[in-house]
Amino acid sequence: MPGLQWEIANARAADRAVVESVHADFKRHVSFPDYFHSCINCGNCTAVCPAFRMADFSPRVVVQKVMHSKTEPELLFQMVDQYIWACFQCYSCWDVCPAGNNPGGLIAILKEAAVRHGLPSTQQTLQPYSRILYKIMTTGTQITPDMHTSKGLFRDWGPHKVELAEHLEEYRDAIPVETLAGVYDKSWQVDQRTMDELLVIEREAGVIDMVKSSNPDVGEIVAEEASQVELAPREGPA
Ligand code: SF4
Ligand code: SF4
């Protein structure tokens, strides 16, 4: 990552209305009051953060900026270009905060605000994750055959996992990387009804529109798939 100094310069040059809108969006999230209380700057969260070991990133810095963003909304905007994307939402930080803050949760809702605003930097940051995004939106799981590394993992996935592991190279070669089409039955087995319901929920809840603003390619593909879904009512109890 280029580091926070680079993002601070970007935030200074940003449209003030967008900076304030991202801040307002973040603060009105329904989970904000649960995730933020007050920060005593102890550093416990950073001490356990795996992302801190690998990148120029600290949840303590995030929470401190959240705390001071009330009067300086640009403090949040300084982190949306790349900084917050170093967090992979393990929530170890939440367990150890003596003030009851959830730094990972705050980062998640800031990511949401960045996505909702379709910021160019967010689009650029998320572009390499298009395949994962598509897979999550259409199946509810992000695991794909190229993530399988051994027969030992995920035994509860059933016998097809062993078969997959034995022919992993062939499956990897056969996957059209752009779309991952045809891999639904090569990882977690998701039935068609579940996938259809997922698309309908995403369509009705506005998730697809939100994704369109940050990743138009994936958003359009999923929107097309969702438009073709017609759900028959589930059979009720006898
Ligand atoms: S949720 Fe994010 S900030 Fe918290 S410990 Fe995990 S990687 Fe670090
Ligand atoms: S553990 Fe909690 S109080 Fe300590 S620095 Fe992190 S967010 Fe602040």
mmCIF file of C-alpha atoms and ligand atoms in Angstrom:
data_model
loop_
_atom_site.group_PDB
_atom_site.id
_atom_site.type_symbol
_atom_site.label_atom_id
_atom_site.label_comp_id
_atom_site.label_asym_id
_atom_site.label_seq_id
_atom_site.Cartn_x
_atom_site.Cartn_y
_atom_site.Cartn_z
ATOM 1 C CA MET A 1 0.000 0.000 0.000
ATOM 2 C CA PRO A 2 1.236 3.520 -0.700
ATOM 3 C CA GLY A 3 0.445 4.502 2.901
ATOM 4 C CA LEU A 4 -1.829 6.920 4.672
ATOM 5 C CA GLN A 5 0.085 10.052 3.653
ATOM 6 C CA TRP A 6 -0.858 9.408 0.054
ATOM 7 C CA GLU A 7 -4.524 9.006 1.016
ATOM 8 C CA ILE A 8 -4.471 12.134 3.146
ATOM 9 C CA ALA A 9 -3.402 14.115 0.085
ATOM 10 C CA ASN A 10 -6.224 12.528 -1.924
ATOM 11 C CA ALA A 11 -8.779 13.392 0.761
ATOM 12 C CA ARG A 12 -7.646 17.019 0.721
ATOM 13 C CA ALA A 13 -8.301 17.177 -3.008
ATOM 14 C CA ALA A 14 -11.660 15.372 -2.819
ATOM 15 C CA ASP A 15 -15.077 16.936 -3.344
ATOM 16 C CA ARG A 16 -16.179 18.146 0.112
ATOM 17 C CA ALA A 17 -19.800 17.108 -0.499
ATOM 18 C CA VAL A 18 -18.709 13.516 -1.189
ATOM 19 C CA VAL A 19 -16.452 13.495 1.894
ATOM 20 C CA GLU A 20 -19.355 14.580 4.090
ATOM 21 C CA SER A 21 -21.787 12.205 2.427
ATOM 22 C CA VAL A 22 -19.505 9.197 3.084
ATOM 23 C CA HIS A 23 -19.164 10.315 6.703
ATOM 24 C CA ALA A 24 -22.932 10.702 7.146
ATOM 25 C CA ASP A 25 -23.599 7.341 5.479
ATOM 26 C CA PHE A 26 -21.107 5.661 7.815
ATOM 27 C CA LYS A 27 -22.470 7.246 10.980
ATOM 28 C CA ARG A 28 -26.105 6.441 10.297
ATOM 29 C CA HIS A 29 -25.437 2.735 9.792
ATOM 30 C CA VAL A 30 -27.676 0.751 12.117
ATOM 31 C CA SER A 31 -24.662 -1.020 13.668
ATOM 32 C CA PHE A 32 -22.588 2.084 14.350
ATOM 33 C CA PRO A 33 -23.821 2.600 17.945
ATOM 34 C CA ASP A 34 -22.968 -1.023 18.745
ATOM 35 C CA TYR A 35 -19.551 -0.929 17.104
ATOM 36 C CA PHE A 36 -18.205 2.319 18.489
ATOM 37 C CA HIS A 37 -18.060 3.542 22.065
ATOM 38 C CA SER A 38 -14.871 5.382 22.882
ATOM 39 C CA CYS A 39 -11.227 4.561 22.264
ATOM 40 C CA ILE A 40 -8.571 4.727 24.976
ATOM 41 C CA ASN A 41 -5.793 4.209 22.423
ATOM 42 C CA CYS A 42 -4.441 1.121 24.190
ATOM 43 C CA GLY A 43 -3.420 -0.682 20.986
ATOM 44 C CA ASN A 44 -4.814 -4.094 21.993
ATOM 45 C CA CYS A 45 -6.672 -4.321 18.693
ATOM 46 C CA THR A 46 -3.535 -3.681 16.647
ATOM 47 C CA ALA A 47 -1.528 -6.155 18.724
ATOM 48 C CA VAL A 48 -3.774 -9.036 17.613
ATOM 49 C CA CYS A 49 -4.505 -7.823 14.092
ATOM 50 C CA PRO A 50 -3.101 -10.185 11.434
ATOM 51 C CA ALA A 51 -3.294 -7.471 8.769
ATOM 52 C CA PHE A 52 -0.996 -5.288 10.888
ATOM 53 C CA ARG A 53 1.719 -7.927 10.563
ATOM 54 C CA MET A 54 1.605 -7.805 6.798
ATOM 55 C CA ALA A 55 0.761 -4.233 5.866
ATOM 56 C CA ASP A 56 1.022 -0.623 6.947
ATOM 57 C CA PHE A 57 -2.324 -0.906 8.704
ATOM 58 C CA SER A 58 -3.645 -0.527 12.255
ATOM 59 C CA PRO A 59 -7.202 -0.870 13.592
ATOM 60 C CA ARG A 60 -6.232 1.495 16.423
ATOM 61 C CA VAL A 61 -5.622 4.193 13.825
ATOM 62 C CA VAL A 62 -8.993 3.455 12.232
ATOM 63 C CA VAL A 63 -10.882 3.770 15.513
ATOM 64 C CA GLN A 64 -9.008 6.923 16.493
ATOM 65 C CA LYS A 65 -9.941 8.502 13.175
ATOM 66 C CA VAL A 66 -13.548 7.418 13.636
ATOM 67 C CA MET A 67 -13.542 9.053 17.071
ATOM 68 C CA HIS A 68 -12.261 12.364 15.737
ATOM 69 C CA SER A 69 -14.239 12.340 12.503
ATOM 70 C CA LYS A 70 -17.218 14.064 14.104
ATOM 71 C CA THR A 71 -15.537 17.427 13.574
ATOM 72 C CA GLU A 72 -13.178 16.292 10.807
ATOM 73 C CA PRO A 73 -15.099 14.027 8.385
ATOM 74 C CA GLU A 74 -12.119 13.907 6.036
ATOM 75 C CA LEU A 75 -10.409 11.616 8.566
ATOM 76 C CA LEU A 76 -12.683 8.811 7.365
ATOM 77 C CA PHE A 77 -12.209 9.666 3.727
ATOM 78 C CA GLN A 78 -8.455 9.411 4.206
ATOM 79 C CA MET A 79 -8.825 5.654 4.650
ATOM 80 C CA VAL A 80 -11.217 4.629 1.885
ATOM 81 C CA ASP A 81 -8.816 4.568 -1.043
ATOM 82 C CA GLN A 82 -6.803 1.567 0.093
ATOM 83 C CA TYR A 83 -6.161 1.608 3.833
ATOM 84 C CA ILE A 84 -9.324 -0.131 5.070
ATOM 85 C CA TRP A 85 -9.119 -2.792 2.377
ATOM 86 C CA ALA A 86 -6.141 -4.353 4.173
ATOM 87 C CA CYS A 87 -8.568 -5.631 6.829
ATOM 88 C CA PHE A 88 -9.969 -9.066 6.082
ATOM 89 C CA GLN A 89 -12.708 -9.008 8.715
ATOM 90 C CA CYS A 90 -11.462 -11.655 11.120
ATOM 91 C CA TYR A 91 -12.817 -9.664 14.122
ATOM 92 C CA SER A 92 -9.962 -10.660 16.447
ATOM 93 C CA CYS A 93 -9.799 -6.966 17.395
ATOM 94 C CA TRP A 94 -13.375 -7.040 18.689
ATOM 95 C CA ASP A 95 -12.520 -9.741 21.236
ATOM 96 C CA VAL A 96 -9.753 -7.762 22.912
ATOM 97 C CA CYS A 97 -11.042 -4.194 23.030
ATOM 98 C CA PRO A 98 -11.563 -3.127 26.664
ATOM 99 C CA ALA A 99 -13.964 -0.413 25.529
ATOM 100 C CA GLY A 100 -16.179 -2.833 23.613
ATOM 101 C CA ASN A 101 -15.389 -1.370 20.200
ATOM 102 C CA ASN A 102 -15.597 -3.486 17.088
ATOM 103 C CA PRO A 103 -12.875 -2.080 14.828
ATOM 104 C CA GLY A 104 -13.473 -4.750 12.164
ATOM 105 C CA GLY A 105 -17.184 -3.928 12.181
ATOM 106 C CA LEU A 106 -16.482 -0.211 11.793
ATOM 107 C CA ILE A 107 -14.206 -0.998 8.865
ATOM 108 C CA ALA A 108 -16.917 -3.154 7.287
ATOM 109 C CA ILE A 109 -19.495 -0.364 7.398
ATOM 110 C CA LEU A 110 -16.951 2.122 6.054
ATOM 111 C CA LYS A 111 -16.302 -0.253 3.168
ATOM 112 C CA GLU A 112 -20.056 -0.373 2.584
ATOM 113 C CA ALA A 113 -20.216 3.431 2.453
ATOM 114 C CA ALA A 114 -17.328 3.515 -0.020
ATOM 115 C CA VAL A 115 -19.037 0.946 -2.229
ATOM 116 C CA ARG A 116 -22.389 2.747 -2.059
ATOM 117 C CA HIS A 117 -20.719 5.949 -3.222
ATOM 118 C CA GLY A 118 -19.042 4.204 -6.158
ATOM 119 C CA LEU A 119 -15.752 5.935 -5.451
ATOM 120 C CA PRO A 120 -13.278 5.468 -8.326
ATOM 121 C CA SER A 121 -10.571 4.354 -5.870
ATOM 122 C CA THR A 122 -12.952 1.720 -4.481
ATOM 123 C CA GLN A 123 -13.754 0.458 -7.969
ATOM 124 C CA GLN A 124 -10.058 0.154 -8.702
ATOM 125 C CA THR A 125 -9.312 -1.578 -5.400
ATOM 126 C CA LEU A 126 -12.123 -4.105 -5.831
ATOM 127 C CA GLN A 127 -11.535 -4.879 -9.509
ATOM 128 C CA PRO A 128 -9.158 -7.815 -8.824
ATOM 129 C CA TYR A 129 -11.838 -9.370 -6.606
ATOM 130 C CA SER A 130 -14.505 -9.495 -9.318
ATOM 131 C CA ARG A 131 -14.459 -13.259 -9.511
ATOM 132 C CA ILE A 132 -14.966 -13.618 -5.776
ATOM 133 C CA LEU A 133 -17.704 -11.002 -5.762
ATOM 134 C CA TYR A 134 -19.576 -12.766 -8.541
ATOM 135 C CA LYS A 135 -19.293 -16.093 -6.770
ATOM 136 C CA ILE A 136 -20.553 -14.715 -3.460
ATOM 137 C CA MET A 137 -23.489 -12.946 -5.089
ATOM 138 C CA THR A 138 -24.648 -15.964 -7.049
ATOM 139 C CA THR A 139 -23.932 -18.799 -4.627
ATOM 140 C CA GLY A 140 -23.437 -17.229 -1.201
ATOM 141 C CA THR A 141 -19.959 -18.739 -0.877
ATOM 142 C CA GLN A 142 -16.653 -17.474 -2.113
ATOM 143 C CA ILE A 143 -14.842 -20.781 -2.270
ATOM 144 C CA THR A 144 -13.787 -21.745 -5.764
ATOM 145 C CA PRO A 145 -11.884 -24.753 -7.053
ATOM 146 C CA ASP A 146 -8.641 -22.841 -7.284
ATOM 147 C CA MET A 147 -8.754 -22.357 -3.519
ATOM 148 C CA HIS A 148 -8.820 -26.068 -2.780
ATOM 149 C CA THR A 149 -5.441 -27.204 -1.601
ATOM 150 C CA SER A 150 -5.865 -30.604 -0.036
ATOM 151 C CA LYS A 151 -8.313 -33.406 0.533
ATOM 152 C CA GLY A 152 -8.091 -32.890 4.261
ATOM 153 C CA LEU A 153 -9.874 -29.563 4.403
ATOM 154 C CA PHE A 154 -13.629 -29.110 4.487
ATOM 155 C CA ARG A 155 -14.450 -32.792 4.844
ATOM 156 C CA ASP A 156 -18.041 -31.891 5.614
ATOM 157 C CA TRP A 157 -18.469 -30.763 2.056
ATOM 158 C CA GLY A 158 -19.092 -34.329 1.084
ATOM 159 C CA PRO A 159 -17.619 -36.986 -1.158
ATOM 160 C CA HIS A 160 -17.390 -34.710 -4.202
ATOM 161 C CA LYS A 161 -14.553 -32.878 -2.418
ATOM 162 C CA VAL A 162 -12.279 -35.902 -2.740
ATOM 163 C CA GLU A 163 -13.118 -36.238 -6.402
ATOM 164 C CA LEU A 164 -12.439 -32.546 -6.889
ATOM 165 C CA ALA A 165 -9.077 -32.705 -5.147
ATOM 166 C CA GLU A 166 -7.988 -35.615 -7.314
ATOM 167 C CA HIS A 167 -8.779 -33.724 -10.521
ATOM 168 C CA LEU A 168 -7.941 -30.249 -9.314
ATOM 169 C CA GLU A 169 -5.561 -29.358 -12.120
ATOM 170 C CA GLU A 170 -8.087 -30.290 -14.798
ATOM 171 C CA TYR A 171 -10.832 -28.292 -13.098
ATOM 172 C CA ARG A 172 -8.571 -25.284 -12.760
ATOM 173 C CA ASP A 173 -7.638 -25.444 -16.427
ATOM 174 C CA ALA A 174 -11.302 -25.715 -17.441
ATOM 175 C CA ILE A 175 -12.566 -22.707 -15.500
ATOM 176 C CA PRO A 176 -13.335 -19.631 -17.578
ATOM 177 C CA VAL A 177 -11.587 -17.143 -15.315
ATOM 178 C CA GLU A 178 -13.719 -14.184 -16.387
ATOM 179 C CA THR A 179 -16.980 -15.627 -15.139
ATOM 180 C CA LEU A 180 -16.281 -18.781 -13.143
ATOM 181 C CA ALA A 181 -19.286 -20.199 -14.963
ATOM 182 C CA GLY A 182 -19.813 -23.855 -14.334
ATOM 183 C CA VAL A 183 -18.157 -24.103 -10.947
ATOM 184 C CA TYR A 184 -21.267 -24.164 -8.793
ATOM 185 C CA ASP A 185 -21.023 -27.886 -8.288
ATOM 186 C CA LYS A 186 -17.245 -27.941 -7.889
ATOM 187 C CA SER A 187 -17.080 -26.502 -4.398
ATOM 188 C CA TRP A 188 -19.768 -26.039 -1.771
ATOM 189 C CA GLN A 189 -22.853 -27.587 -3.279
ATOM 190 C CA VAL A 190 -25.523 -24.899 -3.432
ATOM 191 C CA ASP A 191 -28.918 -25.981 -4.686
ATOM 192 C CA GLN A 192 -30.714 -24.021 -7.393
ATOM 193 C CA ARG A 193 -33.535 -22.869 -5.109
ATOM 194 C CA THR A 194 -31.034 -21.322 -2.683
ATOM 195 C CA MET A 195 -29.222 -19.512 -5.484
ATOM 196 C CA ASP A 196 -32.516 -18.211 -6.881
ATOM 197 C CA GLU A 197 -33.611 -16.946 -3.466
ATOM 198 C CA LEU A 198 -30.259 -15.267 -2.986
ATOM 199 C CA LEU A 199 -30.610 -13.374 -6.264
ATOM 200 C CA VAL A 200 -34.138 -12.267 -5.402
ATOM 201 C CA ILE A 201 -33.048 -11.027 -1.973
ATOM 202 C CA GLU A 202 -30.127 -9.118 -3.498
ATOM 203 C CA ARG A 203 -32.405 -7.644 -6.156
ATOM 204 C CA GLU A 204 -35.152 -6.560 -3.751
ATOM 205 C CA ALA A 205 -32.742 -5.248 -1.091
ATOM 206 C CA GLY A 206 -30.908 -3.038 -3.591
ATOM 207 C CA VAL A 207 -27.643 -4.960 -3.239
ATOM 208 C CA ILE A 208 -27.275 -5.452 -6.986
ATOM 209 C CA ASP A 209 -27.713 -1.729 -7.632
ATOM 210 C CA MET A 210 -25.091 -1.018 -4.982
ATOM 211 C CA VAL A 211 -22.634 -3.408 -6.608
ATOM 212 C CA LYS A 212 -23.317 -1.878 -10.019
ATOM 213 C CA SER A 213 -21.964 1.427 -8.732
ATOM 214 C CA SER A 214 -18.657 -0.085 -7.663
ATOM 215 C CA ASN A 215 -18.245 -2.959 -10.110
ATOM 216 C CA PRO A 216 -20.488 -2.394 -13.150
ATOM 217 C CA ASP A 217 -19.361 -5.567 -14.940
ATOM 218 C CA VAL A 218 -20.312 -7.924 -12.128
ATOM 219 C CA GLY A 219 -23.402 -5.868 -11.262
ATOM 220 C CA GLU A 220 -24.764 -6.088 -14.807
ATOM 221 C CA ILE A 221 -24.156 -9.841 -15.072
ATOM 222 C CA VAL A 222 -25.857 -10.547 -11.746
ATOM 223 C CA ALA A 223 -28.718 -8.170 -12.574
ATOM 224 C CA GLU A 224 -29.326 -10.069 -15.803
ATOM 225 C CA GLU A 225 -29.374 -13.381 -13.946
ATOM 226 C CA ALA A 226 -31.672 -11.994 -11.233
ATOM 227 C CA SER A 227 -34.105 -10.634 -13.821
ATOM 228 C CA GLN A 228 -34.712 -14.165 -15.065
ATOM 229 C CA VAL A 229 -35.551 -15.655 -11.665
ATOM 230 C CA GLU A 230 -39.167 -16.426 -10.914
ATOM 231 C CA LEU A 231 -39.635 -17.986 -7.512
ATOM 232 C CA ALA A 232 -42.471 -20.399 -6.968
ATOM 233 C CA PRO A 233 -43.808 -20.184 -3.392
ATOM 234 C CA ARG A 234 -42.354 -22.744 -1.020
ATOM 235 C CA GLU A 235 -44.742 -25.420 0.089
ATOM 236 C CA GLY A 236 -46.004 -24.626 3.590
ATOM 237 C CA PRO A 237 -46.471 -27.067 6.477
ATOM 238 C CA ALA A 238 -49.295 -29.544 5.986
HETATM 239 S S1 SF4 B 1 -11.093 -7.515 11.723
HETATM 240 FE FE1 SF4 B 1 -9.601 -6.367 10.479
HETATM 241 S S2 SF4 B 1 -8.809 -4.848 11.887
HETATM 242 FE FE2 SF4 B 1 -9.773 -6.412 13.164
HETATM 243 S S3 SF4 B 1 -8.130 -7.860 13.680
HETATM 244 FE FE3 SF4 B 1 -9.119 -8.645 11.837
HETATM 245 S S4 SF4 B 1 -7.928 -7.834 10.104
HETATM 246 FE FE4 SF4 B 1 -7.386 -6.602 11.946
HETATM 247 S S1 SF4 B 2 -8.464 -2.048 21.649
HETATM 248 FE FE1 SF4 B 2 -10.248 -0.661 21.687
HETATM 249 S S2 SF4 B 2 -9.688 0.995 23.074
HETATM 250 FE FE2 SF4 B 2 -7.784 -0.084 22.541
HETATM 251 S S3 SF4 B 2 -6.974 1.062 20.742
HETATM 252 FE FE3 SF4 B 2 -8.229 -0.607 19.935
HETATM 253 S S4 SF4 B 2 -10.278 0.289 19.647
HETATM 254 FE FE4 SF4 B 2 -9.128 1.667 21.025
#
